[in-house]
Amino acid sequence: MDWQAFALTLRLATVTTAILLAIAVPLAALLVLGRARWLPALEALATLPLVLPPTVLGFFLLVLLGPRTAVGRGIAALLGHPLAFSFDGLVVGSVLYSLPFAVQPLVAGFAAVPSSLTDAARLLGAGPARMVTSLLVPLARRSLVTAAVLSFLHTVGEFGVVLMLGGDIPGSTRTLSILLYNQVENFDYAAAERTAAILLAMCVVALVAVYSTSQQRGGNRG
Amino acid sequence: MGKRFFAVFFALLLGAPLFAQTPLRVAAAADLEPVLPPILAQFEKQTGMRVEATYQASAVLTTQILNSAPFDLFLSADLSFPQRLIDAGVADAEGSPAPIPYAKGTLVLWERRDSPLPPPSLALLSDAALKRLAIANPERAPYGRAAVAALTTLKLYDTLKPRLVTAENIAQAAQFVDSGNAEAGLISLTSALTPRLAASGRYFVMPHDLYPPIEQGAVLVKVSSQHAAARRLLDFLLSAPVQAQLARSGLTPVK
């Protein structure tokens, strides 16, 4: 078993989930509470990664973040290395790729908070930051859990973006899904079965843990 | 009325493939993608048959054929993958126990024209400014295997190993270099000669004594119902004019 790939996948999924929640909570709050005309366009944009095949998204990132564009050169100057074929590059790719899986549950959860409560908070002078931290997030806690779980699992299972952007470097871009693919392609079915079993077991354990704690919370509330 | 319309519509939809002539299906290695289409067009024109080609890494096609993918002819980028199919009993080579060689591949070092590094040569491989070298996956792409063999012969493999980026196949290796993310790549001459890459880059032919020859072999798939047609296409590939055409596209003829 390749523990390096296992650890790398966990690290990638954790970092990606943390960044996604930091982006998605304010974004979802803006989409639900905001009144601006261009918000539907923003929501559409945040959902768009669902449409693009992951390999295509990976290819666009490879070209866009490569040293042949101003964006790519800027990032390379900032980090000291180009983004492609590095862990940081995979984080950028994963955040974009899993964005809808973090934003959509949060939008649904925030929208389910009764408008009487948000209106009352607004009348009492709560600013947008206060509304999010004291009202939306506590009331939509289950959506937050769902968003985190989906982001995490979607990143663990991510393949196309990593394939295009990664370059299969052990310890920095060879994730479990790439390892699994390599094993299958190299006719090493026994190893592939082991990797797949570990991947599935890990996800089942994580899901059961998350759902049992959020279930308890639901029970206490009711 | 509406019901009958849909019944007729679906009957036509289901029946349509029965009337169409089944095309000859070719599973071809990725390095043939720039080479094969005009050759297949000539074959179609000469014989009136229809040919459809699928281009993939040889290992991927091998797995598909092992799992009874509906191909008639397999053109691999090496001899080991078609040999595997013969050994598994799903393909044959006109009675011979080994695949039929149809061409030899050539490995080149490729670099963008606007690269700040010196032009491609063996010296470039030991240049410290070469931060990323793209190769195809050595475990399943014959050109990747040749790349590793060449670097090993040059005693550069251990130094370059941390700087290697592995692509799925030579096409992706070329893409890594063409997009500027790797400074150079070891790819096939067939890719380097495509108009797209010939315009943006330049290449150096890796000396042939650095790596075992990339012999490309063909086999006929047993489950095929079009054995005669598949054999005819293979004979066409081995004919003198087509072999000469292969030479112009970056493959070495076997005849």
Short mmCIF file of C-alpha atoms in Angstrom, two decimals:
data_model
loop_
_atom_site.label_atom_id
_atom_site.label_comp_id
_atom_site.label_asym_id
_atom_site.label_seq_id
_atom_site.Cartn_x
_atom_site.Cartn_y
_atom_site.Cartn_z
CA MET A 1 0.00 0.00 0.00
CA ASP A 2 1.28 3.42 -0.98
CA TRP A 3 0.83 5.46 2.22
CA GLN A 4 2.45 8.46 0.59
CA ALA A 5 -0.43 8.69 -1.90
CA PHE A 6 -2.90 8.11 0.92
CA ALA A 7 -1.45 10.93 3.05
CA LEU A 8 -1.22 13.23 0.04
CA THR A 9 -4.89 12.65 -0.83
CA LEU A 10 -6.00 13.37 2.75
CA ARG A 11 -3.90 16.55 2.83
CA LEU A 12 -5.25 17.73 -0.53
CA ALA A 13 -8.87 17.07 0.47
CA THR A 14 -8.46 18.77 3.87
CA VAL A 15 -6.77 21.89 2.52
CA THR A 16 -9.28 22.11 -0.35
CA THR A 17 -12.27 21.73 1.98
CA ALA A 18 -10.98 24.43 4.35
CA ILE A 19 -10.41 26.88 1.50
CA LEU A 20 -13.75 26.01 -0.10
CA LEU A 21 -15.71 26.66 3.11
CA ALA A 22 -13.91 29.98 3.58
CA ILE A 23 -14.96 30.99 0.07
CA ALA A 24 -18.37 29.33 -0.13
CA VAL A 25 -19.93 30.63 3.13
CA PRO A 26 -19.64 34.33 2.24
CA LEU A 27 -20.44 33.59 -1.41
CA ALA A 28 -23.61 31.64 -0.54
CA ALA A 29 -24.66 34.34 1.94
CA LEU A 30 -24.19 36.98 -0.74
CA LEU A 31 -26.25 34.93 -3.21
CA VAL A 32 -29.11 34.46 -0.69
CA LEU A 33 -29.15 37.86 1.04
CA GLY A 34 -27.98 40.07 -1.81
CA ARG A 35 -30.38 41.96 -4.05
CA ALA A 36 -28.06 42.95 -6.91
CA ARG A 37 -29.17 42.17 -10.48
CA TRP A 38 -25.92 40.40 -11.40
CA LEU A 39 -26.16 37.81 -8.63
CA PRO A 40 -27.83 35.13 -10.80
CA ALA A 41 -24.89 35.47 -13.20
CA LEU A 42 -22.49 34.96 -10.29
CA GLU A 43 -24.41 31.87 -9.15
CA ALA A 44 -24.32 30.48 -12.69
CA LEU A 45 -20.57 31.08 -12.81
CA ALA A 46 -20.08 29.28 -9.49
CA THR A 47 -22.03 26.27 -10.83
CA LEU A 48 -20.18 26.13 -14.14
CA PRO A 49 -17.41 23.67 -13.08
CA LEU A 50 -20.16 21.00 -13.08
CA VAL A 51 -20.53 21.35 -16.82
CA LEU A 52 -16.89 21.16 -17.87
CA PRO A 53 -15.36 17.68 -18.09
CA PRO A 54 -12.61 17.59 -15.43
CA THR A 55 -9.88 16.86 -17.97
CA VAL A 56 -10.94 19.94 -19.95
CA LEU A 57 -10.90 22.06 -16.79
CA GLY A 58 -7.44 20.65 -16.02
CA PHE A 59 -6.23 21.46 -19.51
CA PHE A 60 -7.51 25.06 -19.30
CA LEU A 61 -5.76 25.48 -15.95
CA LEU A 62 -2.56 23.96 -17.36
CA VAL A 63 -2.54 26.54 -20.15
CA LEU A 64 -3.89 29.47 -18.11
CA LEU A 65 -1.54 28.94 -15.16
CA GLY A 66 1.45 28.04 -17.35
CA PRO A 67 4.44 30.36 -17.80
CA ARG A 68 3.11 31.48 -21.19
CA THR A 69 0.38 33.69 -19.67
CA ALA A 70 0.73 36.79 -17.50
CA VAL A 71 -1.37 35.12 -14.76
CA GLY A 72 0.92 32.09 -14.76
CA ARG A 73 4.09 34.20 -14.69
CA GLY A 74 2.70 36.27 -11.80
CA ILE A 75 1.92 33.15 -9.77
CA ALA A 76 5.32 31.63 -10.56
CA ALA A 77 7.05 34.82 -9.38
CA LEU A 78 4.97 34.76 -6.18
CA LEU A 79 5.53 31.09 -5.33
CA GLY A 80 8.98 30.66 -6.85
CA HIS A 81 7.77 27.79 -9.05
CA PRO A 82 5.09 27.29 -11.72
CA LEU A 83 1.75 26.06 -10.42
CA ALA A 84 1.45 23.02 -12.68
CA PHE A 85 2.94 19.75 -11.40
CA SER A 86 2.86 20.97 -7.78
CA PHE A 87 0.63 20.40 -4.74
CA ASP A 88 -0.41 24.08 -4.79
CA GLY A 89 -1.55 23.65 -8.38
CA LEU A 90 -3.72 20.70 -7.41
CA VAL A 91 -5.28 22.78 -4.60
CA VAL A 92 -6.21 25.53 -7.08
CA GLY A 93 -7.65 22.95 -9.48
CA SER A 94 -9.58 21.15 -6.72
CA VAL A 95 -11.06 24.35 -5.30
CA LEU A 96 -12.42 25.31 -8.72
CA TYR A 97 -13.57 21.79 -9.50
CA SER A 98 -15.44 21.26 -6.20
CA LEU A 99 -16.80 24.81 -5.84
CA PRO A 100 -20.41 23.91 -6.81
CA PHE A 101 -20.41 21.08 -4.25
CA ALA A 102 -19.66 23.58 -1.48
CA VAL A 103 -21.82 26.47 -2.71
CA GLN A 104 -25.02 24.65 -3.67
CA PRO A 105 -25.83 23.01 -0.27
CA LEU A 106 -25.04 26.29 1.51
CA VAL A 107 -27.29 28.32 -0.82
CA ALA A 108 -30.10 25.82 -0.20
CA GLY A 109 -29.49 25.85 3.57
CA PHE A 110 -29.27 29.64 3.89
CA ALA A 111 -32.35 30.11 1.71
CA ALA A 112 -34.33 27.84 4.05
CA VAL A 113 -33.75 30.23 6.97
CA PRO A 114 -37.12 32.03 7.35
CA SER A 115 -37.03 35.56 5.94
CA SER A 116 -38.85 36.79 9.08
CA LEU A 117 -35.64 36.01 11.01
CA THR A 118 -33.30 37.67 8.52
CA ASP A 119 -35.61 40.72 8.27
CA ALA A 120 -35.73 40.99 12.07
CA ALA A 121 -31.96 40.76 12.30
CA ARG A 122 -31.62 43.43 9.64
CA LEU A 123 -34.08 45.74 11.46
CA LEU A 124 -32.14 45.28 14.69
CA GLY A 125 -29.10 46.57 12.88
CA ALA A 126 -27.11 43.39 12.22
CA GLY A 127 -24.51 43.82 9.47
CA PRO A 128 -23.93 41.13 6.84
CA ALA A 129 -21.03 39.57 8.79
CA ARG A 130 -23.14 39.31 11.95
CA MET A 131 -26.07 37.84 9.96
CA VAL A 132 -23.82 35.09 8.63
CA THR A 133 -22.05 34.19 11.90
CA SER A 134 -24.96 34.49 14.34
CA LEU A 135 -27.93 33.52 12.18
CA LEU A 136 -27.29 31.72 8.89
CA VAL A 137 -24.41 29.44 9.87
CA PRO A 138 -25.91 28.23 13.20
CA LEU A 139 -29.33 27.61 11.63
CA ALA A 140 -27.93 25.94 8.51
CA ARG A 141 -25.38 23.81 10.32
CA ARG A 142 -26.42 20.63 8.51
CA SER A 143 -25.89 22.32 5.15
CA LEU A 144 -22.43 23.32 6.31
CA VAL A 145 -21.68 19.69 7.15
CA THR A 146 -23.07 18.54 3.80
CA ALA A 147 -20.97 21.14 1.96
CA ALA A 148 -17.82 20.07 3.81
CA VAL A 149 -18.45 16.35 3.25
CA LEU A 150 -19.23 16.76 -0.44
CA SER A 151 -16.18 19.00 -1.02
CA PHE A 152 -13.93 16.56 0.79
CA LEU A 153 -15.18 13.43 -0.98
CA HIS A 154 -15.32 15.09 -4.37
CA THR A 155 -11.66 16.07 -3.93
CA VAL A 156 -10.68 12.56 -2.80
CA GLY A 157 -12.30 11.12 -5.91
CA GLU A 158 -10.96 13.80 -8.22
CA PHE A 159 -9.15 12.37 -11.20
CA GLY A 160 -9.32 14.28 -14.47
CA VAL A 161 -7.99 17.58 -13.16
CA VAL A 162 -5.08 15.86 -11.38
CA LEU A 163 -4.32 13.77 -14.46
CA MET A 164 -4.00 16.89 -16.62
CA LEU A 165 -2.33 19.19 -14.11
CA GLY A 166 -0.33 16.81 -11.93
CA GLY A 167 2.39 15.03 -13.90
CA ASP A 168 2.19 11.99 -11.57
CA ILE A 169 4.95 13.01 -9.13
CA PRO A 170 5.10 10.75 -6.03
CA GLY A 171 4.52 12.70 -2.82
CA SER A 172 3.37 15.89 -4.49
CA THR A 173 0.81 15.05 -7.18
CA ARG A 174 0.31 11.26 -7.22
CA THR A 175 -3.04 11.01 -5.43
CA LEU A 176 -4.93 7.80 -4.63
CA SER A 177 -7.14 8.11 -7.70
CA ILE A 178 -4.08 8.46 -9.97
CA LEU A 179 -2.38 5.56 -8.19
CA LEU A 180 -5.49 3.45 -8.67
CA TYR A 181 -5.63 4.33 -12.34
CA ASN A 182 -1.92 3.47 -12.77
CA GLN A 183 -2.45 0.10 -11.10
CA VAL A 184 -5.41 -0.74 -13.32
CA GLU A 185 -3.59 0.39 -16.45
CA ASN A 186 -0.53 -1.66 -15.51
CA PHE A 187 -2.70 -4.79 -15.15
CA ASP A 188 -1.91 -4.91 -11.42
CA TYR A 189 -5.50 -5.72 -10.49
CA ALA A 190 -4.68 -7.11 -7.02
CA ALA A 191 -3.03 -3.84 -5.96
CA ALA A 192 -5.85 -1.86 -7.57
CA GLU A 193 -8.42 -3.80 -5.57
CA ARG A 194 -6.53 -3.07 -2.34
CA THR A 195 -6.29 0.66 -3.14
CA ALA A 196 -9.97 0.82 -4.08
CA ALA A 197 -10.97 -1.03 -0.90
CA ILE A 198 -8.99 1.42 1.26
CA LEU A 199 -10.44 4.39 -0.58
CA LEU A 200 -13.99 3.10 -0.11
CA ALA A 201 -13.46 2.09 3.52
CA MET A 202 -12.02 5.50 4.33
CA CYS A 203 -15.01 7.27 2.79
CA VAL A 204 -17.59 5.01 4.45
CA VAL A 205 -15.99 5.58 7.87
CA ALA A 206 -15.85 9.35 7.32
CA LEU A 207 -19.46 9.49 6.10
CA VAL A 208 -20.85 7.37 8.94
CA ALA A 209 -18.96 9.49 11.49
CA VAL A 210 -20.23 12.75 10.00
CA TYR A 211 -23.82 11.61 9.54
CA SER A 212 -24.09 10.07 13.00
CA THR A 213 -22.92 13.28 14.68
CA SER A 214 -25.20 15.49 12.59
CA GLN A 215 -28.09 13.05 13.21
CA GLN A 216 -27.59 13.40 16.99
CA ARG A 217 -27.67 17.11 16.68
CA GLY A 218 -30.95 16.86 14.76
CA GLY A 219 -32.34 14.61 17.52
CA ASN A 220 -31.36 17.03 20.31
CA ARG A 221 -33.00 19.88 18.47
CA GLY A 222 -36.31 18.05 18.05
CA MET B 1 -51.97 8.21 -33.99
CA GLY B 2 -49.36 9.54 -31.59
CA LYS B 3 -48.71 6.06 -30.21
CA ARG B 4 -48.29 4.57 -33.66
CA PHE B 5 -45.92 7.38 -34.63
CA PHE B 6 -43.68 6.64 -31.66
CA ALA B 7 -43.82 2.90 -32.30
CA VAL B 8 -42.64 3.43 -35.90
CA PHE B 9 -40.06 5.98 -34.77
CA PHE B 10 -38.50 3.64 -32.23
CA ALA B 11 -38.62 0.69 -34.61
CA LEU B 12 -36.64 2.76 -37.10
CA LEU B 13 -34.25 3.89 -34.39
CA LEU B 14 -33.57 0.31 -33.30
CA GLY B 15 -33.46 -1.06 -36.81
CA ALA B 16 -31.24 1.64 -38.33
CA PRO B 17 -27.90 0.09 -37.33
CA LEU B 18 -28.92 -3.19 -39.01
CA PHE B 19 -29.12 -1.53 -42.39
CA ALA B 20 -25.90 0.41 -42.12
CA GLN B 21 -22.73 -1.46 -43.15
CA THR B 22 -20.59 -2.27 -40.09
CA PRO B 23 -17.33 -0.34 -40.38
CA LEU B 24 -13.96 -1.94 -39.87
CA ARG B 25 -12.84 -0.89 -36.39
CA VAL B 26 -9.17 -0.17 -35.79
CA ALA B 27 -7.63 0.26 -32.34
CA ALA B 28 -4.53 2.36 -32.94
CA ALA B 29 -1.70 3.56 -30.68
CA ALA B 30 -1.69 7.29 -29.85
CA ASP B 31 1.47 7.94 -31.90
CA LEU B 32 -0.45 6.94 -35.05
CA GLU B 33 -3.03 9.69 -34.67
CA PRO B 34 -1.10 12.16 -36.87
CA VAL B 35 -0.17 9.41 -39.36
CA LEU B 36 -3.07 7.06 -39.92
CA PRO B 37 -6.10 9.18 -40.98
CA PRO B 38 -4.89 9.95 -44.56
CA ILE B 39 -3.82 6.30 -45.00
CA LEU B 40 -7.22 5.05 -43.86
CA ALA B 41 -8.92 7.53 -46.22
CA GLN B 42 -6.92 6.08 -49.15
CA PHE B 43 -7.87 2.56 -48.10
CA GLU B 44 -11.57 3.50 -47.92
CA LYS B 45 -11.35 5.07 -51.38
CA GLN B 46 -9.65 2.01 -52.88
CA THR B 47 -11.88 -0.63 -51.34
CA GLY B 48 -15.19 1.11 -50.66
CA MET B 49 -15.05 -0.15 -47.07
CA ARG B 50 -15.67 2.08 -44.11
CA VAL B 51 -12.96 2.27 -41.41
CA GLU B 52 -13.24 3.82 -37.96
CA ALA B 53 -10.13 4.31 -35.84
CA THR B 54 -9.84 4.83 -32.07
CA TYR B 55 -6.58 6.36 -30.83
CA GLN B 56 -5.45 5.56 -27.29
CA ALA B 57 -2.40 4.52 -25.32
CA SER B 58 -1.51 0.94 -26.34
CA ALA B 59 -2.06 -0.32 -22.77
CA VAL B 60 -5.57 1.12 -22.63
CA LEU B 61 -6.52 -0.50 -25.94
CA THR B 62 -5.05 -3.80 -24.74
CA THR B 63 -7.25 -3.75 -21.63
CA GLN B 64 -10.27 -2.94 -23.77
CA ILE B 65 -9.60 -5.76 -26.23
CA LEU B 66 -8.96 -8.21 -23.35
CA ASN B 67 -12.44 -7.26 -22.19
CA SER B 68 -13.91 -7.94 -25.65
CA ALA B 69 -14.04 -4.43 -27.10
CA PRO B 70 -15.45 -4.67 -30.65
CA PHE B 71 -12.24 -3.99 -32.61
CA ASP B 72 -11.07 -5.85 -35.71
CA LEU B 73 -7.43 -4.78 -35.94
CA PHE B 74 -5.02 -3.56 -33.25
CA LEU B 75 -2.03 -1.43 -34.22
CA SER B 76 0.12 -1.15 -31.10
CA ALA B 77 3.10 1.15 -30.50
CA ASP B 78 5.19 -1.83 -29.36
CA LEU B 79 5.29 -5.63 -29.52
CA SER B 80 4.59 -6.49 -25.86
CA PHE B 81 0.94 -5.39 -25.73
CA PRO B 82 -0.20 -7.27 -28.86
CA GLN B 83 1.87 -10.25 -27.64
CA ARG B 84 -0.16 -10.18 -24.45
CA LEU B 85 -3.33 -10.44 -26.53
CA ILE B 86 -1.97 -13.41 -28.51
CA ASP B 87 -0.98 -15.14 -25.26
CA ALA B 88 -4.43 -14.53 -23.82
CA GLY B 89 -5.91 -16.14 -26.91
CA VAL B 90 -7.99 -13.14 -27.99
CA ALA B 91 -5.88 -12.16 -31.01
CA ASP B 92 -3.75 -13.83 -33.68
CA ALA B 93 -1.11 -12.80 -36.18
CA GLU B 94 -1.97 -14.83 -39.29
CA GLY B 95 -0.73 -18.01 -37.69
CA SER B 96 2.53 -16.52 -36.43
CA PRO B 97 3.14 -16.72 -32.63
CA ALA B 98 4.36 -13.08 -32.56
CA PRO B 99 2.73 -9.79 -33.61
CA ILE B 100 3.35 -8.55 -37.16
CA PRO B 101 5.75 -5.57 -37.14
CA TYR B 102 4.53 -2.72 -39.35
CA ALA B 103 6.83 0.20 -38.41
CA LYS B 104 9.48 1.45 -36.01
CA GLY B 105 9.18 4.56 -33.88
CA THR B 106 11.75 7.31 -33.32
CA LEU B 107 12.22 9.20 -30.05
CA VAL B 108 12.96 12.93 -30.22
CA LEU B 109 13.76 15.64 -27.68
CA TRP B 110 11.32 18.47 -28.29
CA GLU B 111 11.41 22.08 -27.12
CA ARG B 112 9.46 25.26 -27.91
CA ARG B 113 11.13 27.61 -30.39
CA ASP B 114 10.75 30.57 -27.98
CA SER B 115 12.43 28.71 -25.10
CA PRO B 116 15.22 30.67 -23.37
CA LEU B 117 17.17 27.40 -23.07
CA PRO B 118 19.69 26.25 -25.70
CA PRO B 119 18.23 24.34 -28.69
CA PRO B 120 17.47 20.64 -28.15
CA SER B 121 20.52 18.36 -28.05
CA LEU B 122 21.99 15.80 -25.67
CA ALA B 123 23.70 18.72 -23.87
CA LEU B 124 20.27 20.19 -23.04
CA LEU B 125 19.49 17.09 -20.96
CA SER B 126 22.36 17.82 -18.58
CA ASP B 127 21.64 21.57 -18.47
CA ALA B 128 20.82 22.72 -14.92
CA ALA B 129 18.28 25.20 -16.34
CA LEU B 130 16.14 22.25 -17.47
CA LYS B 131 13.71 22.19 -14.54
CA ARG B 132 10.96 19.97 -15.99
CA LEU B 133 11.33 17.24 -18.58
CA ALA B 134 8.08 15.67 -19.82
CA ILE B 135 7.98 11.99 -20.73
CA ALA B 136 5.14 9.56 -21.43
CA ASN B 137 4.31 7.01 -18.74
CA PRO B 138 7.15 4.45 -18.96
CA GLU B 139 4.95 1.67 -17.58
CA ARG B 140 2.45 1.73 -20.40
CA ALA B 141 3.60 4.03 -23.22
CA PRO B 142 6.34 2.50 -25.41
CA TYR B 143 7.85 5.95 -26.04
CA GLY B 144 7.97 6.54 -22.29
CA ARG B 145 9.80 3.25 -21.86
CA ALA B 146 12.26 4.31 -24.60
CA ALA B 147 12.72 7.71 -22.93
CA VAL B 148 13.67 6.12 -19.60
CA ALA B 149 15.99 3.66 -21.42
CA ALA B 150 17.73 6.51 -23.27
CA LEU B 151 18.18 8.56 -20.07
CA THR B 152 19.53 5.46 -18.29
CA THR B 153 22.04 4.79 -21.09
CA LEU B 154 23.15 8.43 -20.83
CA LYS B 155 23.52 7.93 -17.03
CA LEU B 156 21.21 10.91 -16.54
CA TYR B 157 18.15 9.08 -15.21
CA ASP B 158 18.97 9.43 -11.50
CA THR B 159 19.82 13.14 -11.81
CA LEU B 160 16.75 13.90 -13.89
CA LYS B 161 14.28 11.67 -12.03
CA PRO B 162 13.05 14.40 -9.62
CA ARG B 163 12.55 16.71 -12.60
CA LEU B 164 10.55 14.28 -14.73
CA VAL B 165 6.85 14.93 -15.24
CA THR B 166 4.94 11.90 -16.45
CA ALA B 167 2.17 12.30 -18.99
CA GLU B 168 -0.48 9.77 -19.96
CA ASN B 169 0.90 9.42 -23.49
CA ILE B 170 3.22 11.25 -25.87
CA ALA B 171 0.45 13.60 -26.99
CA GLN B 172 0.05 14.86 -23.42
CA ALA B 173 3.82 15.00 -22.93
CA ALA B 174 3.97 17.30 -25.96
CA GLN B 175 1.12 19.36 -24.49
CA PHE B 176 3.04 19.84 -21.20
CA VAL B 177 5.95 21.32 -23.18
CA ASP B 178 3.85 23.25 -25.70
CA SER B 179 1.93 24.98 -22.88
CA GLY B 180 5.27 26.05 -21.38
CA ASN B 181 4.86 24.03 -18.17
CA ALA B 182 7.83 21.79 -18.95
CA GLU B 183 10.93 23.11 -20.74
CA ALA B 184 11.44 20.04 -22.89
CA GLY B 185 9.94 16.63 -23.56
CA LEU B 186 10.86 13.25 -25.01
CA ILE B 187 8.13 12.53 -27.57
CA SER B 188 7.62 10.68 -30.85
CA LEU B 189 8.92 11.98 -34.15
CA THR B 190 5.36 11.50 -35.50
CA SER B 191 4.11 14.12 -33.02
CA ALA B 192 7.03 16.49 -33.60
CA LEU B 193 6.33 16.45 -37.35
CA THR B 194 2.65 17.45 -37.02
CA PRO B 195 2.07 20.95 -38.46
CA ARG B 196 0.96 22.24 -35.04
CA LEU B 197 4.14 21.17 -33.18
CA ALA B 198 6.46 21.78 -36.14
CA ALA B 199 5.31 25.43 -36.07
CA SER B 200 5.80 25.99 -32.34
CA GLY B 201 8.87 23.90 -31.63
CA ARG B 202 12.04 22.18 -32.76
CA TYR B 203 13.37 18.70 -32.16
CA PHE B 204 16.54 16.66 -31.84
CA VAL B 205 16.48 13.00 -32.94
CA MET B 206 17.71 10.89 -30.03
CA PRO B 207 20.50 8.58 -31.27
CA HIS B 208 18.99 5.13 -31.97
CA ASP B 209 21.67 3.28 -30.01
CA LEU B 210 20.49 4.89 -26.75
CA TYR B 211 17.28 2.84 -26.46
CA PRO B 212 15.92 -0.52 -27.65
CA PRO B 213 14.06 -0.07 -30.97
CA ILE B 214 10.40 0.93 -30.65
CA GLU B 215 9.06 -1.84 -32.86
CA GLN B 216 5.35 -1.44 -33.51
CA GLY B 217 3.30 -4.59 -34.07
CA ALA B 218 -0.21 -5.45 -35.25
CA VAL B 219 -2.60 -8.29 -34.43
CA LEU B 220 -6.02 -9.36 -35.69
CA VAL B 221 -8.69 -9.54 -33.01
CA LYS B 222 -10.30 -13.00 -32.85
CA VAL B 223 -13.88 -12.02 -32.03
CA SER B 224 -13.97 -9.87 -35.17
CA SER B 225 -16.48 -10.87 -37.82
CA GLN B 226 -14.40 -9.09 -40.47
CA HIS B 227 -11.17 -11.02 -40.46
CA ALA B 228 -10.62 -10.81 -44.23
CA ALA B 229 -11.17 -7.05 -44.30
CA ALA B 230 -8.84 -6.52 -41.32
CA ARG B 231 -6.14 -8.59 -43.03
CA ARG B 232 -6.62 -6.56 -46.20
CA LEU B 233 -6.04 -3.31 -44.26
CA LEU B 234 -2.92 -4.77 -42.64
CA ASP B 235 -1.56 -5.81 -46.06
CA PHE B 236 -2.30 -2.29 -47.30
CA LEU B 237 -0.28 -0.86 -44.38
CA LEU B 238 2.63 -3.13 -45.28
CA SER B 239 2.51 -2.26 -49.00
CA ALA B 240 5.48 -0.32 -50.41
CA PRO B 241 3.71 3.01 -51.13
CA VAL B 242 2.11 3.17 -47.67
CA GLN B 243 5.38 2.21 -45.99
CA ALA B 244 7.04 5.09 -47.85
CA GLN B 245 4.29 7.36 -46.59
CA LEU B 246 4.96 6.20 -43.00
CA ALA B 247 8.60 7.19 -43.44
CA ARG B 248 7.56 10.74 -44.33
CA SER B 249 5.43 10.96 -41.16
CA GLY B 250 8.16 10.01 -38.73
CA LEU B 251 8.01 6.21 -38.61
CA THR B 252 10.73 3.89 -39.93
CA PRO B 253 9.34 1.38 -42.46
CA VAL B 254 9.85 -2.31 -41.74
CA LYS B 255 9.97 -3.29 -45.41
#
